[in-house]
Short mmCIF file of C-alpha atoms in Angstrom, two decimals:
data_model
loop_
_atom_site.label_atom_id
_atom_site.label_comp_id
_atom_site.label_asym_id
_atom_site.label_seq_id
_atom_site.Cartn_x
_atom_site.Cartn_y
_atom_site.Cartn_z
CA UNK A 19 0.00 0.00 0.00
CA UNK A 20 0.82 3.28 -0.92
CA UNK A 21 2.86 6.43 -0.51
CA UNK A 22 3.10 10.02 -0.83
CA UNK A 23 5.31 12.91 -1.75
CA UNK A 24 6.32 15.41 0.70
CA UNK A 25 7.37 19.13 -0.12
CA UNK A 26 8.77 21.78 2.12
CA UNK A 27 6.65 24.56 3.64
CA UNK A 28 7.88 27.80 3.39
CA UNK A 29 5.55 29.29 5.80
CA UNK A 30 6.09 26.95 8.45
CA UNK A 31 8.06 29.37 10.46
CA UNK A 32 5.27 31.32 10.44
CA UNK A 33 2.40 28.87 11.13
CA UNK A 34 3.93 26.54 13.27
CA UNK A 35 3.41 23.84 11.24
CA UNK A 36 2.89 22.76 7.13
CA UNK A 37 0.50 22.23 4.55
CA UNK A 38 -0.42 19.48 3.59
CA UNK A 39 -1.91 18.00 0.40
CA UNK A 40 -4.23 14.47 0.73
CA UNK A 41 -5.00 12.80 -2.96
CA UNK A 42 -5.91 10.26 -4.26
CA UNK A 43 -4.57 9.11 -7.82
CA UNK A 44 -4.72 5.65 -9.25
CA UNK A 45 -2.14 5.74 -11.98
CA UNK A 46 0.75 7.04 -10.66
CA UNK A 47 -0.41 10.89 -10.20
CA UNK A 48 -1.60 11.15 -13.97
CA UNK A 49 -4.98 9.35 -13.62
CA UNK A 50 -7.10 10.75 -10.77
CA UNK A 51 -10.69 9.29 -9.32
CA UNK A 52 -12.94 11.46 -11.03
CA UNK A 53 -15.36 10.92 -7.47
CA UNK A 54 -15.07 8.67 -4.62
CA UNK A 55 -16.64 5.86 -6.99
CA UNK A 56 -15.16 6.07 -10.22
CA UNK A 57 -11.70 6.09 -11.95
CA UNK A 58 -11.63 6.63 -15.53
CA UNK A 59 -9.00 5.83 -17.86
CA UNK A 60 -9.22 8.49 -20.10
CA UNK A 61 -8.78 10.96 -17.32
CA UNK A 62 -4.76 11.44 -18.32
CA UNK A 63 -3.01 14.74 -17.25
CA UNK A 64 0.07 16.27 -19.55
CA UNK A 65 2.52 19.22 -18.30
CA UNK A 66 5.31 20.63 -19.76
CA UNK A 67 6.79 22.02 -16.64
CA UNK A 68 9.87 24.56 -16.73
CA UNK A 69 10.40 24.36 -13.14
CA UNK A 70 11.14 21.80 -10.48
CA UNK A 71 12.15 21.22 -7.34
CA UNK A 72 13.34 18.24 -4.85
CA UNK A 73 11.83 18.97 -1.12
CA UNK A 74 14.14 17.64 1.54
CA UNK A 75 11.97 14.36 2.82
CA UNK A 76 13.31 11.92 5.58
CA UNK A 77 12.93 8.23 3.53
CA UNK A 78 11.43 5.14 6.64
CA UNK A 79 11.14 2.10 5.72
CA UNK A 80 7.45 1.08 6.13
CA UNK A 81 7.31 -1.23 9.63
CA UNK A 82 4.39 -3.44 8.44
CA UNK A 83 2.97 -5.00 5.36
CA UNK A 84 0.63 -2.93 4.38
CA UNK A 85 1.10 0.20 6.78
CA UNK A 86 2.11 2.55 3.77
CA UNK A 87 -0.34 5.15 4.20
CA UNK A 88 1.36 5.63 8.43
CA UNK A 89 4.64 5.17 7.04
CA UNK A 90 4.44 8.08 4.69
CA UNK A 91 2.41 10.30 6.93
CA UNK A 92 5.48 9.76 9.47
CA UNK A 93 7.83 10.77 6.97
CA UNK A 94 5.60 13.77 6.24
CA UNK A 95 5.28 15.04 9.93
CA UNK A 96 9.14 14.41 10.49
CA UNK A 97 9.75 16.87 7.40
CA UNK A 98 8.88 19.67 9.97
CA UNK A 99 10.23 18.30 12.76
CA UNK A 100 7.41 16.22 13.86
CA UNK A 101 8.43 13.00 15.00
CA UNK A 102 5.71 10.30 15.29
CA UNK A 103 6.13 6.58 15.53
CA UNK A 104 4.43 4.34 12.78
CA UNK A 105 2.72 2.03 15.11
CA UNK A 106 1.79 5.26 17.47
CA UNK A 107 0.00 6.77 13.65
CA UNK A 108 -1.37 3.80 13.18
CA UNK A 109 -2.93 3.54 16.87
CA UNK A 110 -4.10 7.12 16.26
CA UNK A 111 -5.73 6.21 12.78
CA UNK A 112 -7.50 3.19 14.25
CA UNK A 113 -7.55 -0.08 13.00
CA UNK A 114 -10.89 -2.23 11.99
CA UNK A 115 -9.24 -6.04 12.63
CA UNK A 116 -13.02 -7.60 10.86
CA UNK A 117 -12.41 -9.96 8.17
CA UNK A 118 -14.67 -9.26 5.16
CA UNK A 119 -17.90 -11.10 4.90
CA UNK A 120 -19.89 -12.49 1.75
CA UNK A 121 -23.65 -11.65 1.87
CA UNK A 122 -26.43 -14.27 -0.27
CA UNK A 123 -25.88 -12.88 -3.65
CA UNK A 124 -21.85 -13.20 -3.40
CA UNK A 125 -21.15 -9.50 -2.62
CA UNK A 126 -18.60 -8.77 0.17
CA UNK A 127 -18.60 -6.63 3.06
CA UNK A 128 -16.12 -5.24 4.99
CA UNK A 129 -14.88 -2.21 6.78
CA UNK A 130 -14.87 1.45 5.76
CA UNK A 131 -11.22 3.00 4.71
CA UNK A 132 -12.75 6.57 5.31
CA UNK A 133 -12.87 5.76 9.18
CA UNK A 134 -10.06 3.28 10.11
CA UNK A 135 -7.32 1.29 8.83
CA UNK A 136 -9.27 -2.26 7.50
CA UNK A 137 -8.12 -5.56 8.16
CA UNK A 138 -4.93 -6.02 9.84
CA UNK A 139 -1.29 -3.94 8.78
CA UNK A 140 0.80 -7.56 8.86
CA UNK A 141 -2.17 -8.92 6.15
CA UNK A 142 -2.44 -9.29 2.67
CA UNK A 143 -4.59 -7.65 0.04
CA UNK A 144 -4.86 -10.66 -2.05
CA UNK A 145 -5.63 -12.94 0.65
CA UNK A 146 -8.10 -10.50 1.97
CA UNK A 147 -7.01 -10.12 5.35
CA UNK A 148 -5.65 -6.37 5.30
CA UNK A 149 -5.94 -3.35 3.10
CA UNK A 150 -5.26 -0.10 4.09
CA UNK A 151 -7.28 3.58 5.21
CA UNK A 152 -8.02 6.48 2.81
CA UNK A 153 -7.27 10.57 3.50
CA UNK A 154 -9.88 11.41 5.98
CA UNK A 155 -8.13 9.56 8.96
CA UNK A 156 -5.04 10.39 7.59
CA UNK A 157 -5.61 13.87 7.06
CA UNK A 158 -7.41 14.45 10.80
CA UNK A 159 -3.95 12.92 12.35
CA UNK A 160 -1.94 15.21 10.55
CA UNK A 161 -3.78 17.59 12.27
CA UNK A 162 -4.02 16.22 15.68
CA UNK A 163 -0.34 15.68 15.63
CA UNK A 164 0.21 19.24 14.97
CA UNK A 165 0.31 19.61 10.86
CA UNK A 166 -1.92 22.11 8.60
CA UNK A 167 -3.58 20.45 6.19
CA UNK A 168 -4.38 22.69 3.08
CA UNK A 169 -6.62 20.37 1.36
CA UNK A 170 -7.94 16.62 1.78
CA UNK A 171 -9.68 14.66 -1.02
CA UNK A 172 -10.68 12.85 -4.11
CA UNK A 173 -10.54 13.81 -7.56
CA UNK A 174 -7.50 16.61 -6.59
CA UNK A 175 -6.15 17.66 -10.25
CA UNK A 176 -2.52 16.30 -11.19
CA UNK A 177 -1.83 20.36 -11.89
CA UNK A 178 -2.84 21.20 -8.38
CA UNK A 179 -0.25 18.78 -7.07
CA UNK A 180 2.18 20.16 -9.31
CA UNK A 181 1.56 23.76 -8.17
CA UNK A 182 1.78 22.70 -4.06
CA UNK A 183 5.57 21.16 -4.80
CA UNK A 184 6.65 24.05 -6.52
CA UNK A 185 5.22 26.16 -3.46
CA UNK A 186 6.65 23.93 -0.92
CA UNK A 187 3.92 22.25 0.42
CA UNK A 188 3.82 17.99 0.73
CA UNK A 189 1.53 15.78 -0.73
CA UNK A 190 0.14 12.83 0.47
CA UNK A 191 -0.80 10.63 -2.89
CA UNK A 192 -2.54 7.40 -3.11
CA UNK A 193 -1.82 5.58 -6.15
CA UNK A 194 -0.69 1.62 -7.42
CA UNK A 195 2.71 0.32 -6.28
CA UNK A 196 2.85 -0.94 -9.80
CA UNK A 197 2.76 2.91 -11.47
CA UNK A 198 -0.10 1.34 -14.01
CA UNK A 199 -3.75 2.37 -14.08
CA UNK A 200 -6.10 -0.39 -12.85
CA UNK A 201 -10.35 -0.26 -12.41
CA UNK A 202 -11.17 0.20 -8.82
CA UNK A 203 -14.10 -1.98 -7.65
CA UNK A 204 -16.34 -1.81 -5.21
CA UNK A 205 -17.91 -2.76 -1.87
CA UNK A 206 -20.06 -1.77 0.48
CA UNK A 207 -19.03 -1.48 4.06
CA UNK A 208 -20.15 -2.46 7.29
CA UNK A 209 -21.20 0.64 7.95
CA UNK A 210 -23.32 1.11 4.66
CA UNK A 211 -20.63 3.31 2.57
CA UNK A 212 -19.89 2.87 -0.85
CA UNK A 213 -16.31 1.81 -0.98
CA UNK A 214 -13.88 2.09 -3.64
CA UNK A 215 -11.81 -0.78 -3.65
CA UNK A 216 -8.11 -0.85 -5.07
CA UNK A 217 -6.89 -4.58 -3.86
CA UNK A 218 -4.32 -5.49 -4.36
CA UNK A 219 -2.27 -2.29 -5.96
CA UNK A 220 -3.36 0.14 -3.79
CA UNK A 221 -0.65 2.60 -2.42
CA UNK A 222 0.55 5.70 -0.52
CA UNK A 223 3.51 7.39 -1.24
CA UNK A 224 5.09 10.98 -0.13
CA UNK A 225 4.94 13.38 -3.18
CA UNK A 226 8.59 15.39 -3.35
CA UNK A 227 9.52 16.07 -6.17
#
């Protein structure tokens, strides 16, 4: 599971803390979710930047299976000097341990990424036992542990991405550890939500660059 890309905050000295960035892309940042249902293909993004820029990032190695999304909020925090363990993130994002479960007409059930971390961090997506937590968790840590978080959500454009690097500020991307597109399917959870579900290439990574 996935990453993001961290940039540097220029006015953290002034606020105290950064800004923050929480997408989601499926296709490695050039194919967004056009809503929190549907990915589309076609949806491809071209730039012909002149500018760049490389913000300093600390690189952890991710301490569980599947615990991407924690591991690159950590790295995010420590950017600007917070300093958070994983497994204290991922205590703080909440973890639903409930295997999924198969209703009469073969449709499966399990818990809600937009409220906790499903299945278990040491599990596997193909075997169904863990998956992973989407940007509202991890954007509401990033602000209880002291972070600023300049927008959270689906369907963010690739340019808008582009633009908060270049300013400074990180990113928080969810993507596929493969770089490809793939379909999303879906579920519904436990708790009735509509669930986009990216099993078994779904991943966070720290945008910084």
């Amino acid at each position: 599971m996935g990453g993001v890309q961290d940039l540097i905050s220029h006015t953290r000295t002034i606020t105290h803390g950064f800004r923050l960035i929480v997408a989601i892309a499926m296709a490695a940042g050039a194919e967004l979710l056009a809503s929190p249902l549907i990915a589309q293909a076609s949806m491809t993004f071209t730039t012909q930047a002149t500018n760049w820029r490389i913000l300093t990032v600390p690189q952890y190695h991710q301490q569980h299976g599947l615990s991407c999304e924690a591991s690159a909020l950590g790295m995010t925090l420590a950017a600007f000097g917070i300093n958070v363990a994983e497994d204290t993130l991922l205590s703080q994002i909440g973890i639903d341990y409930r295997q999924p479960t198969w209703d009469a007409s073969g449709a499966m059930h399990w818990g809600d990424p937009y409220a906790a971390f499903v299945g278990n961090p040491n599990g596997s997506e193909i075997g169904l036992t863990g998956y992973g937590v989407y940007y509202p968790r991890i954007a509401a840590v990033a602000q209880a542990d002291g972070a600023t978080v300049a927008q959270a959500g689906e369907g963010i454009a690739p340019s808008t991405i582009y633009q908060a690097v270049m300013a400074g500020h990180p990113v928080i991307a969810w993507t596929t550890f493969d770089w490809i597109y793939h379909r999303v399917s879906h579920y519904v959870a436990f708790d009735g939500r509509t669930v986009q579900f990216g099993s078994p290439y779904e991943h966070a990574v720290v945008v910084r660059a």
